[in-house]
Short mmCIF file of C-alpha atoms and ligand atoms in Angstrom, two decimals:
data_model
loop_
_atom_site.label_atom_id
_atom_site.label_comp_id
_atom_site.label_asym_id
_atom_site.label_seq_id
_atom_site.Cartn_x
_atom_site.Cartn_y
_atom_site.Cartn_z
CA UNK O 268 5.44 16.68 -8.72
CA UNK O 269 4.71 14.55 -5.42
CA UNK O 270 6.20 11.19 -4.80
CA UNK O 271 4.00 8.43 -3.00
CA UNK O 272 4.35 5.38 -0.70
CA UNK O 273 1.94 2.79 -1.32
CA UNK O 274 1.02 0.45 0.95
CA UNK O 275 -0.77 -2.81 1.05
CA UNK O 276 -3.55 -2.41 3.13
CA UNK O 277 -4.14 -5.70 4.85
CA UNK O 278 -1.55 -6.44 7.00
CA UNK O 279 0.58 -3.60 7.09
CA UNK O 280 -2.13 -0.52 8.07
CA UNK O 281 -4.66 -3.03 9.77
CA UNK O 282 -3.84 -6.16 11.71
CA UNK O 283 -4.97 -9.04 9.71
CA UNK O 284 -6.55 -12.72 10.70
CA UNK O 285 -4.75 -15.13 8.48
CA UNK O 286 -6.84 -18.69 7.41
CA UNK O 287 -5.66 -21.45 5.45
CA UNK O 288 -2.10 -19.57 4.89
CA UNK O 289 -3.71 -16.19 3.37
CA UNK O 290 -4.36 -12.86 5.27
CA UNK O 291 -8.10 -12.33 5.30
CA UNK O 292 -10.13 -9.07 4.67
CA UNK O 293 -12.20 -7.70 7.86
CA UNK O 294 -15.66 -7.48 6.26
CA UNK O 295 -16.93 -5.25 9.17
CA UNK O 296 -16.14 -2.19 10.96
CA UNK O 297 -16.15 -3.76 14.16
CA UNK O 298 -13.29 -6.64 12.98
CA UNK O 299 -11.03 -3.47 11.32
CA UNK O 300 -7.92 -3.26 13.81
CA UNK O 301 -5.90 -0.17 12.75
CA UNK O 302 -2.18 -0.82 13.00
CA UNK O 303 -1.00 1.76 15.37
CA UNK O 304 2.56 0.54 15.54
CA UNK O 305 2.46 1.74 12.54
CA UNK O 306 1.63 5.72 13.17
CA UNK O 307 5.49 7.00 14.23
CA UNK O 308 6.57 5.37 10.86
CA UNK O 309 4.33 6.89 8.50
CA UNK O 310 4.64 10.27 10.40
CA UNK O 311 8.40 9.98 9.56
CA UNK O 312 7.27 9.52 5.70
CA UNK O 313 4.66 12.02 5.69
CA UNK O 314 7.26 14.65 7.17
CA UNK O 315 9.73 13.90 4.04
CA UNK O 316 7.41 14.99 1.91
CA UNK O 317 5.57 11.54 0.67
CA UNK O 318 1.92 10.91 0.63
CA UNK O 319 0.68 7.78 1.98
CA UNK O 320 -1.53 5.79 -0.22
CA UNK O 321 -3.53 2.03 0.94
CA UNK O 322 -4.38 0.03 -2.24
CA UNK O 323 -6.35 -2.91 -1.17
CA UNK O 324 -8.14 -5.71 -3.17
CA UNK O 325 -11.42 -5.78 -2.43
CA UNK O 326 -13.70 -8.79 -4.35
CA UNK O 327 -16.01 -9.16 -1.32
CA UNK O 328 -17.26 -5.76 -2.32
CA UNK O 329 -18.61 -7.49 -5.64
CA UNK O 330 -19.42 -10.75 -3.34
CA UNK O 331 -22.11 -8.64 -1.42
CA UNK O 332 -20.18 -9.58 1.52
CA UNK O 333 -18.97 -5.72 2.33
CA UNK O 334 -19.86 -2.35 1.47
CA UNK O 335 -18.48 0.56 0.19
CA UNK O 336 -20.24 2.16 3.00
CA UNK O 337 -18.27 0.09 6.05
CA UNK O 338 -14.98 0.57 3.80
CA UNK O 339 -15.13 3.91 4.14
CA UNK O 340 -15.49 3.72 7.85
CA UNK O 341 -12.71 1.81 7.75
CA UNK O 342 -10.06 4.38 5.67
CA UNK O 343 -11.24 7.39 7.82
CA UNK O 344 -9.89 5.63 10.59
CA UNK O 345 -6.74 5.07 8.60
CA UNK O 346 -6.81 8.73 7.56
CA UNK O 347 -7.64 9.82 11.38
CA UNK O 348 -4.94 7.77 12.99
CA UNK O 349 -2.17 7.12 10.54
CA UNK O 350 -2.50 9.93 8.52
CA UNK O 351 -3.12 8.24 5.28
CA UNK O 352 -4.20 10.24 2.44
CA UNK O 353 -6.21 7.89 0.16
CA UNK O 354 -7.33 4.42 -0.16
CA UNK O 355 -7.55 2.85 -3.91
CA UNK O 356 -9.95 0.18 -3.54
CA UNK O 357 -10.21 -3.05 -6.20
CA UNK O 358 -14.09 -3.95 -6.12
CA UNK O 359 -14.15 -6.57 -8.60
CA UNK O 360 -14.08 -10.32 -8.11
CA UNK O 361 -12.05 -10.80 -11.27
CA UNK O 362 -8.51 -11.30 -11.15
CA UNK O 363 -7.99 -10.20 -14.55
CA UNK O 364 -9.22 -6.91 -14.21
CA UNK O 365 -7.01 -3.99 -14.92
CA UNK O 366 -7.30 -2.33 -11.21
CA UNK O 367 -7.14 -5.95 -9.56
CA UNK O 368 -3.89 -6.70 -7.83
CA UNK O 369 -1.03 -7.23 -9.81
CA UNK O 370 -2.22 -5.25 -12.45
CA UNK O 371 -1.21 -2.00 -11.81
CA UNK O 372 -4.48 -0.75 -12.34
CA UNK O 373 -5.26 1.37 -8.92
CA UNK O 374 -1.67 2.68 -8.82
CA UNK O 375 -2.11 4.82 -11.80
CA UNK O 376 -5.81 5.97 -10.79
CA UNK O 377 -3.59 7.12 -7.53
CA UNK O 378 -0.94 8.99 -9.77
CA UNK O 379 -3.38 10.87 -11.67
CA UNK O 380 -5.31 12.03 -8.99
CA UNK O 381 -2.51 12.61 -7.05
CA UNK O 382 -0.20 14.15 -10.30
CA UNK O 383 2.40 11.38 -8.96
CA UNK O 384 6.23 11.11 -9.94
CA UNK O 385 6.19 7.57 -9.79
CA UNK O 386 9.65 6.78 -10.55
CA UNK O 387 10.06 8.86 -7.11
CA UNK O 388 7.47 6.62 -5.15
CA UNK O 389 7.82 3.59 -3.54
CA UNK O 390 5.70 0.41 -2.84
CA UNK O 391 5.76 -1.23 0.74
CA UNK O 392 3.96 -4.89 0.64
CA UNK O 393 4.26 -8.37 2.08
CA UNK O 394 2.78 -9.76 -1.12
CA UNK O 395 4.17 -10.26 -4.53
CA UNK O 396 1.06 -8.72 -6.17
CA UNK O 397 2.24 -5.22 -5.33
CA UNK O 398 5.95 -5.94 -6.25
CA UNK O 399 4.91 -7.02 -9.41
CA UNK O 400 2.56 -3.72 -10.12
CA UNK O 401 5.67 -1.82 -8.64
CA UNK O 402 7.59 -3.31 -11.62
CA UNK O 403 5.61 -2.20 -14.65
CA UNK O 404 5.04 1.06 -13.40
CA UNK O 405 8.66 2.18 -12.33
CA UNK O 406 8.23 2.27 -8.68
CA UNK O 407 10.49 0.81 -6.15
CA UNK O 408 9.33 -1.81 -4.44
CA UNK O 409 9.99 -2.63 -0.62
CA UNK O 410 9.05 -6.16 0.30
CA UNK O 411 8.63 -7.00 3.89
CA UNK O 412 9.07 -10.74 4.53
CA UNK O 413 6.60 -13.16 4.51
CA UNK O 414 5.14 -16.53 2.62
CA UNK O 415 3.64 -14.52 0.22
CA UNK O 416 6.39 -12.90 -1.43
CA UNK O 417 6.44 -15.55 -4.63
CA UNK O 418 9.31 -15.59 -7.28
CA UNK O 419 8.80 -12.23 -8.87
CA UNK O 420 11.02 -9.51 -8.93
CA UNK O 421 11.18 -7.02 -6.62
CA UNK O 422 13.86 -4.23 -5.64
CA UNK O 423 14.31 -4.77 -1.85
CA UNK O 424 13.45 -7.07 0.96
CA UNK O 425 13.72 -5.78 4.75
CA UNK O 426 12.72 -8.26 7.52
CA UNK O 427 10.01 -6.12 9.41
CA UNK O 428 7.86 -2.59 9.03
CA UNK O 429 10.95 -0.61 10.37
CA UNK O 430 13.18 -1.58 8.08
CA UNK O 431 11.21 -0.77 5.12
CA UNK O 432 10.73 2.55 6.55
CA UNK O 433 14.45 3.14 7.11
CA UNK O 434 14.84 1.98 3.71
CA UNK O 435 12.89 4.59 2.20
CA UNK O 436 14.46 7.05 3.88
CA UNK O 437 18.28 6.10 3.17
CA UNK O 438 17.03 5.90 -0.95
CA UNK O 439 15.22 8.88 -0.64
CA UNK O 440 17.69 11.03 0.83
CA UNK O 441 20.67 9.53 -1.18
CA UNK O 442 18.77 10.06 -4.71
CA UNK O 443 18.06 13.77 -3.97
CA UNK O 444 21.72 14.18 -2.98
CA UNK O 445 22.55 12.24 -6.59
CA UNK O 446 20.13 14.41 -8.52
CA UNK O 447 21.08 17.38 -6.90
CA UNK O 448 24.64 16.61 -7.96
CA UNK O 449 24.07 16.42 -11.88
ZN1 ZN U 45 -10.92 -3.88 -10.38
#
């Protein structure tokens, strides 16, 4: 079995334009800023074993504002330079919809294409969405600080990117130890 990180998308893989308080999409290739600060991190994941999965809600697909075609564009560049192995995408402009954001919907697409352990994976976000998928699916959930964190529960907060990172690693490393133990 494989274990996961999932990341939000927006925000943590790609830089992200926030208006009127919420972190906006880039609808076009040209507006898609990879997050390079983010490349030694996920190289430190990716050599522990974990693959790296983007999960992104995408309603502006259903909008006609994007295409499938420029989002694709956009995740080989997160597969060329950060090494991430999938994107799940959300195309629906319905919130209620099972693979729309914070139903856990995309997550378990991504574990059985994957074959994930997801007890073993872990969720990094700045939004309470993911936290909240995290919870009903038995992953641990990593929440980097923000104003979009909300009152749901989630397993960890860390102040920045780093942090989270070094977070996975310290619970990763001391559950094998505990597991190897029994
Ligand atoms: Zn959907």
């Amino acid at each position: 079995m494989t274990a996961a990180v999932f990341f939000e998308r927006d925000g943590l893989l790609n830089l992200c334009e926030t208006q009127q308080g919420r972190p906006m999409s880039p609808l076009r290739l040209d507006q898609f800023h990879v997050n390079r600060a983010a490349a030694p991190l996920l190289a430190r994941l990716k050599r522990m074993g974990f693959l790296l999965i983007g999960t992104t809600n995408q309603p502006a697909v259903a909008r006609g504002e994007v295409t499938r075609d420029e989002l694709r564009l956009m995740h080989d560049l997160l597969h060329r330079e950060l090494m991430v192995d999938d994107v799940m995408i959300c195309p629906h402009d319905d919130e209620t919809h099972p693979c729309h954001k914070p139903q856990p919907g995309m997550f378990l697409e991504a574990a059985f294409r994957w074959r994930l352990d997801m007890e073993w994976s872990f969720v990094i976000s700045n939004k309470w969405e993911d936290a909240k998928a995290a919870q009903a699916l038995g992953c641990t959930s990593v929440m980097i600080e923000s104003p979009w964190l909300g009152d749901d529960p989630h397993d960890f907060v860390v102040p920045d990117f780093p942090a989270a990172i070094a977070k996975i690693e310290y619970l990763a490393t001391t559950l094998r130890r505990k597991r190897r133990a029994v």
